[in-house]
C-alpha cells in the first residue's frame, strides 16, 4: 500500500434534482450517488493564500484514481467530516499516463454549501 492509497478517504457524489413543490414551483433536493475514494489536500500555496484574502473560498487539490474523471462543477461530500466540495477544474487536464506506475488524476475544488 502506498502513501497515496493510505490518504484516500470515502466520498459520495451529490446529485442535484428539482422536484415539484405542489404549488407551481419547485424545490432543490440533493441525493446521494455513488461512492468513491479520494485524497483531499488543502492548498496552502502563496497564490491560494492571496486568493483567500481576496474573498475566494478555500481551495483544495483532489486526487483520485486515473479511471475516475471528476467533472467541472461536480459536487461531492467527504464522509469523514461531511464537508462538501465543488470541482473547479476539468478532470481531463491532469493525470498520469497509463504506462506510469502511479495511478492518479487530480482536480481542484473548493468548499461549498448545498443550496436548496
N, CA, C and O atoms as a printed pandas DataFrame, in Angstrom:
     atom_number atom_name residue_name chain_id  residue_number  x_coord  y_coord  z_coord
0              1         N          UNK        A               1    0.842   -1.177    0.000
1              2        CA          UNK        A               1    0.000    0.000    0.000
2              3         C          UNK        A               1    0.888    1.241    0.000
3              4         O          UNK        A               1    1.831    1.338    0.785
4              5         N          UNK        A               2    0.582    2.184   -0.881
5              6        CA          UNK        A               2    1.370    3.409   -0.973
6              7         C          UNK        A               2    0.814    4.484   -0.034
7              8         O          UNK        A               2   -0.283    4.344    0.507
8              9         N          UNK        A               3    1.581    5.549    0.147
9             10        CA          UNK        A               3    1.107    6.667    0.954
10            11         C          UNK        A               3   -0.139    7.283    0.340
11            12         O          UNK        A               3   -1.041    7.716    1.057
12            13         N          UNK        A               4   -0.191    7.321   -0.988
13            14        CA          UNK        A               4   -1.367    7.861   -1.665
14            15         C          UNK        A               4   -2.603    7.017   -1.357
15            16         O          UNK        A               4   -3.679    7.553   -1.092
16            17         N          UNK        A               5   -2.442    5.704   -1.393
17            18        CA          UNK        A               5   -3.565    4.816   -1.059
18            19         C          UNK        A               5   -4.035    5.045    0.375
19            20         O          UNK        A               5   -5.236    5.033    0.647
20            21         N          UNK        A               6   -3.100    5.251    1.281
21            22        CA          UNK        A               6   -3.450    5.482    2.680
22            23         C          UNK        A               6   -4.171    6.804    2.884
23            24         O          UNK        A               6   -4.965    6.942    3.815
24            25         N          UNK        A               7   -3.900    7.787    2.013
25            26        CA          UNK        A               7   -4.536    9.104    2.132
26            27         C          UNK        A               7   -5.950    9.135    1.566
27            28         O          UNK        A               7   -6.692   10.089    1.804
28            29         N          UNK        A               8   -6.327    8.109    0.825
29            30        CA          UNK        A               8   -7.653    8.078    0.199
30            31         C          UNK        A               8   -8.744    7.896    1.258
31            32         O          UNK        A               8   -8.618    7.081    2.171
32            33         N          UNK        A               9   -9.814    8.676    1.111
33            34        CA          UNK        A               9  -10.964    8.615    2.012
34            35         C          UNK        A               9  -12.229    8.397    1.195
35            36         O          UNK        A               9  -12.261    8.675   -0.004
36            37         N          UNK        A              10  -13.253    7.905    1.844
37            38        CA          UNK        A              10  -14.526    7.681    1.168
38            39         C          UNK        A              10  -15.255    9.002    0.948
39            40         O          UNK        A              10  -15.388    9.819    1.859
40            41         N          UNK        A              11  -15.724    9.191   -0.281
41            42        CA          UNK        A              11  -16.520   10.355   -0.658
42            43         C          UNK        A              11  -17.759    9.856   -1.385
43            44         O          UNK        A              11  -17.796    8.721   -1.859
44            45         N          UNK        A              12  -18.777   10.716   -1.468
45            46        CA          UNK        A              12  -20.012   10.348   -2.159
46            47         C          UNK        A              12  -20.435   11.501   -3.073
47            48         O          UNK        A              12  -20.427   12.664   -2.671
48            49         N          UNK        A              13  -20.802   11.156   -4.300
49            50        CA          UNK        A              13  -21.325   12.156   -5.221
50            51         C          UNK        A              13  -22.672   12.647   -4.723
51            52         O          UNK        A              13  -23.452   11.873   -4.169
52            53         N          UNK        A              14  -22.952   13.939   -4.917
53            54        CA          UNK        A              14  -24.250   14.516   -4.580
54            55         C          UNK        A              14  -24.896   15.002   -5.869
55            56         O          UNK        A              14  -24.316   15.791   -6.615
56            57         N          UNK        A              15  -26.110   14.514   -6.117
57            58        CA          UNK        A              15  -26.826   14.829   -7.349
58            59         C          UNK        A              15  -27.941   15.819   -7.065
59            60         O          UNK        A              15  -28.738   15.626   -6.147
60            61         N          UNK        A              16  -27.991   16.879   -7.857
61            62        CA          UNK        A              16  -28.996   17.927   -7.695
62            63         C          UNK        A              16  -30.236   17.562   -8.506
63            64         O          UNK        A              16  -30.145   17.237   -9.690
64            65         N          UNK        A              17  -31.396   17.622   -7.851
65            66        CA          UNK        A              17  -32.666   17.366   -8.527
66            67         C          UNK        A              17  -33.641   18.478   -8.173
67            68         O          UNK        A              17  -33.637   18.992   -7.055
68            69         N          UNK        A              18  -34.469   18.840   -9.132
69            70        CA          UNK        A              18  -35.544   19.795   -8.880
70            71         C          UNK        A              18  -36.852   19.024   -8.880
71            72         O          UNK        A              18  -37.178   18.328   -9.841
72            73         N          UNK        A              19  -37.594   19.156   -7.796
73            74        CA          UNK        A              19  -38.867   18.439   -7.672
74            75         C          UNK        A              19  -39.994   19.453   -7.454
75            76         O          UNK        A              19  -39.797   20.504   -6.844
76            77         N          UNK        A              20  -41.165   19.114   -7.961
77            78        CA          UNK        A              20  -42.339   19.976   -7.789
78            79         C          UNK        A              20  -42.618   20.183   -6.311
79            80         O          UNK        A              20  -42.507   19.260   -5.503
80            81         N          UNK        A              21  -42.988   21.432   -5.970
81            82        CA          UNK        A              21  -43.335   21.701   -4.567
82            83         C          UNK        A              21  -44.834   21.615   -4.322
83            84         O          UNK        A              21  -45.292   21.806   -3.196
84            85         N          UNK        A              22  -45.610   21.327   -5.384
85            86        CA          UNK        A              22  -47.051   21.208   -5.235
86            87         C          UNK        A              22  -47.799   22.523   -5.340
87            88         O          UNK        A              22  -49.028   22.544   -5.276
88            89         N          UNK        A              23  -47.075   23.619   -5.502
89            90        CA          UNK        A              23  -47.689   24.942   -5.591
90            91         C          UNK        A              23  -47.299   25.677   -6.868
91            92         O          UNK        A              23  -47.407   26.901   -6.943
92            93         N          UNK        A              24  -46.848   24.930   -7.867
93            94        CA          UNK        A              24  -46.444   25.539   -9.136
94            95         C          UNK        A              24  -44.972   25.902   -9.211
95            96         O          UNK        A              24  -44.512   26.401  -10.238
96            97         N          UNK        A              25  -44.246   25.665   -8.166
97            98        CA          UNK        A              25  -42.811   25.944   -8.141
98            99         C          UNK        A              25  -42.030   24.645   -7.990
99           100         O          UNK        A              25  -42.512   23.568   -8.342
100          101         N          UNK        A              26  -40.833   24.765   -7.466
101          102        CA          UNK        A              26  -40.013   23.572   -7.268
102          103         C          UNK        A              26  -39.097   23.751   -6.070
103          104         O          UNK        A              26  -38.846   24.870   -5.621
104          105         N          UNK        A              27  -38.613   22.654   -5.572
105          106        CA          UNK        A              27  -37.604   22.620   -4.513
106          107         C          UNK        A              27  -36.378   21.915   -5.052
107          108         O          UNK        A              27  -36.487   21.010   -5.879
108          109         N          UNK        A              28  -35.229   22.322   -4.593
109          110        CA          UNK        A              28  -33.985   21.649   -4.955
110          111         C          UNK        A              28  -33.676   20.613   -3.896
111          112         O          UNK        A              28  -33.658   20.916   -2.703
112          113         N          UNK        A              29  -33.432   19.383   -4.337
113          114        CA          UNK        A              29  -33.144   18.277   -3.439
114          115         C          UNK        A              29  -31.813   17.664   -3.852
115          116         O          UNK        A              29  -31.565   17.436   -5.036
116          117         N          UNK        A              30  -30.960   17.400   -2.864
117          118        CA          UNK        A              30  -29.670   16.760   -3.128
118          119         C          UNK        A              30  -29.757   15.305   -2.687
119          120         O          UNK        A              30  -30.110   15.014   -1.544
120          121         N          UNK        A              31  -29.433   14.400   -3.595
121          122        CA          UNK        A              31  -29.473   12.976   -3.278
122          123         C          UNK        A              31  -28.075   12.389   -3.407
123          124         O          UNK        A              31  -27.263   12.847   -4.210
124          125         N          UNK        A              32  -27.813   11.377   -2.609
125          126        CA          UNK        A              32  -26.511   10.717   -2.653
126          127         C          UNK        A              32  -26.422    9.812   -3.870
127          128         O          UNK        A              32  -27.391    9.158   -4.257
128          129         N          UNK        A              33  -25.242    9.791   -4.460
129          130        CA          UNK        A              33  -24.981    8.911   -5.589
130          131         C          UNK        A              33  -23.928    7.879   -5.211
131          132         O          UNK        A              33  -23.882    7.403   -4.077
132          133         N          UNK        A              34  -23.100    7.547   -6.164
133          134        CA          UNK        A              34  -22.060    6.533   -5.975
134          135         C          UNK        A              34  -20.980    7.038   -5.022
135          136         O          UNK        A              34  -20.771    8.243   -4.878
136          137         N          UNK        A              35  -20.307    6.105   -4.381
137          138        CA          UNK        A              35  -19.167    6.444   -3.528
138          139         C          UNK        A              35  -17.876    6.250   -4.314
139          140         O          UNK        A              35  -17.834    5.504   -5.292
140          141         N          UNK        A              36  -16.830    6.930   -3.873
141          142        CA          UNK        A              36  -15.510    6.798   -4.482
142          143         C          UNK        A              36  -14.458    7.166   -3.449
143          144         O          UNK        A              36  -14.781    7.688   -2.382
144          145         N          UNK        A              37  -13.221    6.897   -3.763
145          146        CA          UNK        A              37  -12.101    7.213   -2.873
146          147         C          UNK        A              37  -11.324    8.391   -3.445
147          148         O          UNK        A              37  -11.090    8.470   -4.651
148          149         N          UNK        A              38  -10.925    9.313   -2.558
149          150        CA          UNK        A              38  -10.147   10.479   -2.969
150          151         C          UNK        A              38   -9.267   10.953   -1.824
151          152         O          UNK        A              38   -9.624   10.828   -0.653
152          153         N          UNK        A              39   -8.116   11.494   -2.181
153          154        CA          UNK        A              39   -7.249   12.173   -1.217
154          155         C          UNK        A              39   -7.470   13.670   -1.430
155          156         O          UNK        A              39   -7.271   14.174   -2.536
156          157         N          UNK        A              40   -7.877   14.377   -0.388
157          158        CA          UNK        A              40   -8.223   15.797   -0.492
158          159         C          UNK        A              40   -7.249   16.584    0.380
159          160         O          UNK        A              40   -7.150   16.357    1.586
160          161         N          UNK        A              41   -6.528   17.519   -0.256
161          162        CA          UNK        A              41   -5.487   18.268    0.438
162          163         C          UNK        A              41   -5.754   19.764    0.304
163          164         O          UNK        A              41   -5.990   20.261   -0.797
164          165         N          UNK        A              42   -5.718   20.477    1.420
165          166        CA          UNK        A              42   -5.890   21.926    1.443
166          167         C          UNK        A              42   -4.714   22.589    0.734
167          168         O          UNK        A              42   -3.561   22.235    0.982
168          169         N          UNK        A              43   -4.997   23.546   -0.144
169          170        CA          UNK        A              43   -3.958   24.236   -0.908
170          171         C          UNK        A              43   -3.412   25.396   -0.084
171          172         O          UNK        A              43   -4.129   26.355    0.203
172          173         N          UNK        A              44   -2.137   25.304    0.295
173          174        CA          UNK        A              44   -1.520   26.349    1.110
174          175         C          UNK        A              44   -0.497   27.168    0.333
175          176         O          UNK        A              44    0.347   27.833    0.933
176          177         N          UNK        A              45   -0.564   27.126   -0.996
177          178        CA          UNK        A              45    0.382   27.890   -1.806
178          179         C          UNK        A              45    0.165   29.389   -1.602
179          180         O          UNK        A              45   -0.891   29.810   -1.131
180          181         N          UNK        A              46    1.148   30.175   -1.951
181          182        CA          UNK        A              46    1.043   31.635   -1.838
182          183         C          UNK        A              46   -0.126   32.141   -2.673
183          184         O          UNK        A              46   -0.872   33.018   -2.238
184          185         N          UNK        A              47   -0.284   31.584   -3.878
185          186        CA          UNK        A              47   -1.380   32.013   -4.744
186          187         C          UNK        A              47   -2.737   31.757   -4.084
187          188         O          UNK        A              47   -3.634   32.597   -4.153
188          189         N          UNK        A              48   -2.882   30.598   -3.447
189          190        CA          UNK        A              48   -4.144   30.261   -2.786
190          191         C          UNK        A              48   -4.390   31.182   -1.593
191          192         O          UNK        A              48   -5.525   31.589   -1.342
192          193         N          UNK        A              49   -3.335   31.506   -0.863
193          194        CA          UNK        A              49   -3.491   32.408    0.287
194          195         C          UNK        A              49   -3.906   33.801   -0.161
195          196         O          UNK        A              49   -4.757   34.428    0.469
196          197         N          UNK        A              50   -3.308   34.292   -1.250
197          198        CA          UNK        A              50   -3.685   35.602   -1.793
198          199         C          UNK        A              50   -5.142   35.574   -2.232
199          200         O          UNK        A              50   -5.884   36.521   -1.973
200          201         N          UNK        A              51   -5.554   34.511   -2.885
201          202        CA          UNK        A              51   -6.937   34.379   -3.343
202          203         C          UNK        A              51   -7.897   34.385   -2.152
203          204         O          UNK        A              51   -8.972   34.981   -2.228
204          205         N          UNK        A              52   -7.519   33.727   -1.058
205          206        CA          UNK        A              52   -8.383   33.700    0.127
206          207         C          UNK        A              52   -8.567   35.098    0.700
207          208         O          UNK        A              52   -9.670   35.468    1.102
208          209         N          UNK        A              53   -7.484   35.876    0.737
209          210        CA          UNK        A              53   -7.565   37.238    1.243
210          211         C          UNK        A              53   -8.502   38.064    0.367
211          212         O          UNK        A              53   -9.177   38.971    0.853
212          213         N          UNK        A              54   -8.539   37.746   -0.924
213          214        CA          UNK        A              54   -9.391   38.485   -1.860
214          215         C          UNK        A              54  -10.823   37.947   -1.885
215          216         O          UNK        A              54  -11.632   38.384   -2.703
216          217         N          UNK        A              55  -11.142   37.006   -0.999
217          218        CA          UNK        A              55  -12.510   36.541   -0.875
218          219         C          UNK        A              55  -12.827   35.220   -1.553
219          220         O          UNK        A              55  -13.977   34.784   -1.540
220          221         N          UNK        A              56  -11.835   34.579   -2.142
221          222        CA          UNK        A              56  -12.066   33.287   -2.781
222          223         C          UNK        A              56  -12.165   32.223   -1.696
223          224         O          UNK        A              56  -11.480   32.305   -0.677
224          225         N          UNK        A              57  -13.017   31.227   -1.914
225          226        CA          UNK        A              57  -13.190   30.142   -0.949
226          227         C          UNK        A              57  -11.895   29.346   -0.776
227          228         O          UNK        A              57  -10.966   29.471   -1.573
228          229         N          UNK        A              58  -11.850   28.537    0.262
229          230        CA          UNK        A              58  -10.717   27.654    0.493
230          231         C          UNK        A              58  -10.558   26.709   -0.695
231          232         O          UNK        A              58  -11.536   26.141   -1.182
232          233         N          UNK        A              59   -9.332   26.547   -1.151
233          234        CA          UNK        A              59   -9.057   25.722   -2.322
234          235         C          UNK        A              59   -8.399   24.412   -1.911
235          236         O          UNK        A              59   -7.626   24.369   -0.955
236          237         N          UNK        A              60   -8.711   23.347   -2.640
237          238        CA          UNK        A              60   -8.204   22.012   -2.352
238          239         C          UNK        A              60   -7.747   21.339   -3.637
239          240         O          UNK        A              60   -8.225   21.660   -4.725
240          241         N          UNK        A              61   -6.815   20.400   -3.499
241          242        CA          UNK        A              61   -6.444   19.506   -4.586
242          243         C          UNK        A              61   -7.045   18.143   -4.259
243          244         O          UNK        A              61   -6.858   17.617   -3.162
244          245         N          UNK        A              62   -7.769   17.580   -5.223
245          246        CA          UNK        A              62   -8.439   16.295   -5.041
246          247         C          UNK        A              62   -7.767   15.285   -5.970
247          248         O          UNK        A              62   -7.720   15.475   -7.185
248          249         N          UNK        A              63   -7.250   14.212   -5.381
249          250        CA          UNK        A              63   -6.582   13.172   -6.145
250          251         C          UNK        A              63   -7.419   11.899   -6.094
251          252         O          UNK        A              63   -7.812   11.433   -5.024
252          253         N          UNK        A              64   -7.682   11.351   -7.278
253          254        CA          UNK        A              64   -8.430   10.102   -7.389
254          255         C          UNK        A              64   -7.627    9.138   -8.257
255          256         O          UNK        A              64   -6.548    9.482   -8.739
256          257         N          UNK        A              65   -8.149    7.945   -8.451
257          258        CA          UNK        A              65   -7.519    7.031   -9.386
258          259         C          UNK        A              65   -7.771    7.538  -10.802
259          260         O          UNK        A              65   -8.746    8.244  -11.059
260          261         N          UNK        A              66   -6.889    7.171  -11.703
261          262        CA          UNK        A              66   -6.901    7.650  -13.080
262          263         C          UNK        A              66   -8.234    7.383  -13.794
263          264         O          UNK        A              66   -8.648    8.183  -14.632
264          265         N          UNK        A              67   -8.902    6.286  -13.479
265          266        CA          UNK        A              67  -10.128    5.938  -14.202
266          267         C          UNK        A              67  -11.364    6.708  -13.729
267          268         O          UNK        A              67  -12.428    6.574  -14.333
268          269         N          UNK        A              68  -11.253    7.505  -12.672
269          270        CA          UNK        A              68  -12.369    8.326  -12.194
270          271         C          UNK        A              68  -12.151    9.771  -12.630
271          272         O          UNK        A              68  -11.219   10.429  -12.165
272          273         N          UNK        A              69  -12.998   10.259  -13.511
273          274        CA          UNK        A              69  -12.882   11.630  -14.010
274          275         C          UNK        A              69  -13.935   12.492  -13.317
275          276         O          UNK        A              69  -15.129   12.357  -13.584
276          277         N          UNK        A              70  -13.490   13.371  -12.432
277          278        CA          UNK        A              70  -14.399   14.318  -11.801
278          279         C          UNK        A              70  -14.611   15.473  -12.771
279          280         O          UNK        A              70  -13.645   16.033  -13.288
280          281         N          UNK        A              71  -15.852   15.829  -13.019
281          282        CA          UNK        A              71  -16.180   16.859  -13.986
282          283         C          UNK        A              71  -16.323   18.221  -13.322
283          284         O          UNK        A              71  -16.634   18.322  -12.135
284          285         N          UNK        A              72  -16.090   19.272  -14.114
285          286        CA          UNK        A              72  -16.235   20.650  -13.651
286          287         C          UNK        A              72  -17.630   20.844  -13.051
287          288         O          UNK        A              72  -18.623   20.419  -13.641
288          289         N          UNK        A              73  -17.708   21.476  -11.898
289          290        CA          UNK        A              73  -18.936   21.787  -11.154
290          291         C          UNK        A              73  -19.578   20.578  -10.481
291          292         O          UNK        A              73  -20.666   20.702   -9.918
292          293         N          UNK        A              74  -18.928   19.404  -10.525
293          294        CA          UNK        A              74  -19.471   18.241   -9.826
294          295         C          UNK        A              74  -19.379   18.488   -8.314
295          296         O          UNK        A              74  -18.433   19.116   -7.838
296          297         N          UNK        A              75  -20.364   17.992   -7.569
297          298        CA          UNK        A              75  -20.432   18.210   -6.123
298          299         C          UNK        A              75  -20.310   16.857   -5.422
299          300         O          UNK        A              75  -20.920   15.873   -5.838
300          301         N          UNK        A              76  -19.509   16.823   -4.349
301          302        CA          UNK        A              76  -19.361   15.595   -3.564
302          303         C          UNK        A              76  -19.106   15.934   -2.108
303          304         O          UNK        A              76  -18.738   17.057   -1.765
304          305         N          UNK        A              77  -19.313   14.930   -1.257
305          306        CA          UNK        A              77  -19.123   15.099    0.191
306          307         C          UNK        A              77  -18.087   14.105    0.689
307          308         O          UNK        A              77  -18.088   12.937    0.300
308          309         N          UNK        A              78  -17.204   14.583    1.551
309          310        CA          UNK        A              78  -16.254   13.700    2.233
310          311         C          UNK        A              78  -16.984   13.112    3.430
311          312         O          UNK        A              78  -17.499   13.853    4.268
312          313         N          UNK        A              79  -17.034   11.803    3.518
313          314        CA          UNK        A              79  -17.816   11.127    4.550
314          315         C          UNK        A              79  -17.272   11.351    5.954
315          316         O          UNK        A              79  -18.049   11.434    6.905
316          317         N          UNK        A              80  -15.978   11.447    6.103
317          318        CA          UNK        A              80  -15.372   11.560    7.437
318          319         C          UNK        A              80  -15.923   12.738    8.237
319          320         O          UNK        A              80  -16.216   12.603    9.425
320          321         N          UNK        A              81  -16.065   13.891    7.587
321          322        CA          UNK        A              81  -16.484   15.081    8.318
322          323         C          UNK        A              81  -17.696   15.784    7.708
323          324         O          UNK        A              81  -18.155   16.798    8.234
324          325         N          UNK        A              82  -18.214   15.249    6.601
325          326        CA          UNK        A              82  -19.392   15.841    5.982
326          327         C          UNK        A              82  -19.122   17.090    5.168
327          328         O          UNK        A              82  -20.062   17.735    4.703
328          329         N          UNK        A              83  -17.851   17.448    4.985
329          330        CA          UNK        A              83  -17.513   18.645    4.225
330          331         C          UNK        A              83  -17.873   18.430    2.754
331          332         O          UNK        A              83  -17.591   17.377    2.182
332          333         N          UNK        A              84  -18.502   19.449    2.147
333          334        CA          UNK        A              84  -18.945   19.375    0.758
334          335         C          UNK        A              84  -17.989   20.181   -0.117
335          336         O          UNK        A              84  -17.541   21.264    0.260
336          337         N          UNK        A              85  -17.687   19.631   -1.293
337          338        CA          UNK        A              85  -16.765   20.253   -2.235
338          339         C          UNK        A              85  -17.409   20.376   -3.609
339          340         O          UNK        A              85  -18.252   19.562   -3.986
340          341         N          UNK        A              86  -17.005   21.399   -4.349
341          342        CA          UNK        A              86  -17.433   21.583   -5.732
342          343         C          UNK        A              86  -16.177   21.654   -6.594
343          344         O          UNK        A              86  -15.269   22.436   -6.311
344          345         N          UNK        A              87  -16.125   20.845   -7.634
345          346        CA          UNK        A              87  -14.948   20.761   -8.502
346          347         C          UNK        A              87  -14.830   22.043   -9.331
347          348         O          UNK        A              87  -15.812   22.510   -9.908
348          349         N          UNK        A              88  -13.616   22.607   -9.385
349          350        CA          UNK        A              88  -13.385   23.877  -10.084
350          351         C          UNK        A              88  -12.428   23.753  -11.262
351          352         O          UNK        A              88  -11.989   24.767  -11.805
352          353         N          UNK        A              89  -12.100   22.542  -11.663
353          354        CA          UNK        A              89  -11.254   22.343  -12.840
354          355         C          UNK        A              89  -11.746   21.124  -13.604
355          356         O          UNK        A              89  -12.632   20.405  -13.143
356          357         N          UNK        A              90  -11.173   20.903  -14.756
357          358        CA          UNK        A              90  -11.589   19.797  -15.617
358          359         C          UNK        A              90  -10.759   18.561  -15.319
359          360         O          UNK        A              90   -9.530   18.619  -15.333
360          361         N          UNK        A              91  -11.420   17.443  -15.050
361          362        CA          UNK        A              91  -10.728   16.205  -14.698
362          363         C          UNK        A              91   -9.906   15.597  -15.807
363          364         O          UNK        A              91   -9.110   14.693  -15.553
364          365         N          UNK        A              92  -10.073   16.067  -17.035
365          366        CA          UNK        A              92   -9.284   15.537  -18.147
366          367         C          UNK        A              92   -7.948   16.249  -18.321
367          368         O          UNK        A              92   -7.191   15.912  -19.231
368          369         N          UNK        A              93   -7.643   17.220  -17.475
369          370        CA          UNK        A              93   -6.449   18.034  -17.677
370          371         C          UNK        A              93   -5.192   17.515  -16.986
371          372         O          UNK        A              93   -4.089   17.769  -17.471
372          373         N          UNK        A              94   -5.316   16.807  -15.883
373          374        CA          UNK        A              94   -4.134   16.458  -15.097
374          375         C          UNK        A              94   -4.226   15.017  -14.609
375          376         O          UNK        A              94   -4.953   14.718  -13.662
376          377         N          UNK        A              95   -3.483   14.127  -15.262
377          378        CA          UNK        A              95   -3.488   12.712  -14.886
378          379         C          UNK        A              95   -2.203   12.052  -15.355
379          380         O          UNK        A              95   -1.517   12.552  -16.246
380          381         N          UNK        A              96   -1.893   10.930  -14.743
381          382        CA          UNK        A              96   -0.691   10.200  -15.127
382          383         C          UNK        A              96   -1.007    9.311  -16.335
383          384         O          UNK        A              96   -2.137    8.844  -16.482
384          385         N          UNK        A              97   -0.018    9.077  -17.196
385          386        CA          UNK        A              97   -0.264    8.200  -18.349
386          387         C          UNK        A              97   -0.466    6.758  -17.896
387          388         O          UNK        A              97   -0.047    6.375  -16.804
388          389         N          UNK        A              98   -1.111    5.967  -18.744
389          390        CA          UNK        A              98   -1.384    4.567  -18.405
390          391         C          UNK        A              98   -0.106    3.777  -18.153
391          392         O          UNK        A              98   -0.122    2.799  -17.405
392          393         N          UNK        A              99    0.995    4.186  -18.763
393          394        CA          UNK        A              99    2.258    3.463  -18.588
394          395         C          UNK        A              99    2.936    3.773  -17.254
395          396         O          UNK        A              99    3.887    3.091  -16.872
396          397         N          UNK        A             100    2.455    4.798  -16.540
397          398        CA          UNK        A             100    3.067    5.187  -15.268
398          399         C          UNK        A             100    2.692    4.216  -14.161
399          400         O          UNK        A             100    1.600    3.648  -14.168
400          401         N          UNK        A             101    3.584    4.028  -13.226
401          402        CA          UNK        A             101    3.307    3.182  -12.075
402          403         C          UNK        A             101    2.359    3.846  -11.092
403          404         O          UNK        A             101    1.677    3.165  -10.327
404          405         N          UNK        A             102    2.314    5.172  -11.109
405          406        CA          UNK        A             102    1.448    5.939  -10.213
406          407         C          UNK        A             102    0.101    6.156  -10.897
407          408         O          UNK        A             102    0.034    6.772  -11.961
408          409         N          UNK        A             103   -0.956    5.658  -10.296
409          410        CA          UNK        A             103   -2.305    5.705  -10.863
410          411         C          UNK        A             103   -3.078    6.847  -10.220
411          412         O          UNK        A             103   -3.676    6.673   -9.158
412          413         N          UNK        A             104   -3.071    8.037  -10.870
413          414        CA          UNK        A             104   -3.756    9.161  -10.254
414          415         C          UNK        A             104   -4.246   10.184  -11.269
415          416         O          UNK        A             104   -3.734   10.290  -12.384
416          417         N          UNK        A             105   -5.255   10.929  -10.842
417          418        CA          UNK        A             105   -5.833   12.037  -11.599
418          419         C          UNK        A             105   -6.132   13.131  -10.578
419          420         O          UNK        A             105   -6.535   12.828   -9.455
420          421         N          UNK        A             106   -5.941   14.406  -10.953
421          422        CA          UNK        A             106   -6.160   15.490   -9.992
422          423         C          UNK        A             106   -7.052   16.580  -10.559
423          424         O          UNK        A             106   -7.022   16.883  -11.752
424          425         N          UNK        A             107   -7.849   17.160   -9.666
425          426        CA          UNK        A             107   -8.650   18.343   -9.967
426          427         C          UNK        A             107   -8.513   19.298   -8.789
427          428         O          UNK        A             107   -8.026   18.926   -7.721
428          429         N          UNK        A             108   -8.948   20.527   -9.001
429          430        CA          UNK        A             108   -9.037   21.466   -7.892
430          431         C          UNK        A             108  -10.502   21.554   -7.481
431          432         O          UNK        A             108  -11.400   21.303   -8.284
432          433         N          UNK        A             109  -10.727   21.910   -6.231
433          434        CA          UNK        A             109  -12.087   22.037   -5.714
434          435         C          UNK        A             109  -12.095   23.113   -4.640
435          436         O          UNK        A             109  -11.052   23.530   -4.137
436          437         N          UNK        A             110  -13.301   23.548   -4.305
437          438        CA          UNK        A             110  -13.463   24.499   -3.220
438          439         C          UNK        A             110  -14.539   23.998   -2.278
439          440         O          UNK        A             110  -15.388   23.193   -2.661
440          441         N          UNK        A             111  -14.501   24.478   -1.041
441          442        CA          UNK        A             111  -15.574   24.145   -0.109
442          443         C          UNK        A             111  -16.849   24.764   -0.660
443          444         O          UNK        A             111  -16.832   25.824   -1.284
444          445         N          UNK        A             112  -17.956   24.070   -0.411
445          446        CA          UNK        A             112  -19.212   24.543   -0.996
446          447         C          UNK        A             112  -20.366   24.234   -0.066
447          448         O          UNK        A             112  -20.308   23.261    0.686
448          449         N          UNK        A             113  -21.408   25.039   -0.101
449          450        CA          UNK        A             113  -22.608   24.798    0.693
450          451         C          UNK        A             113  -23.735   24.385   -0.244
451          452         O          UNK        A             113  -23.937   24.998   -1.292
452          453         N          UNK        A             114  -24.460   23.355    0.134
453          454        CA          UNK        A             114  -25.590   22.912   -0.674
454          455         C          UNK        A             114  -26.671   23.965   -0.672
455          456         O          UNK        A             114  -26.998   24.525    0.374
456          457         N          UNK        A             115  -27.232   24.239   -1.844
457          458        CA          UNK        A             115  -28.332   25.191   -1.957
458          459         C          UNK        A             115  -29.653   24.435   -1.987
459          460         O          UNK        A             115  -29.705   23.279   -2.407
460          461         N          UNK        A             116  -30.691   25.074   -1.551
461          462        CA          UNK        A             116  -31.999   24.405   -1.579
462          463         C          UNK        A             116  -32.976   25.169   -2.419
463          464         O          UNK        A             116  -34.127   24.756   -2.558
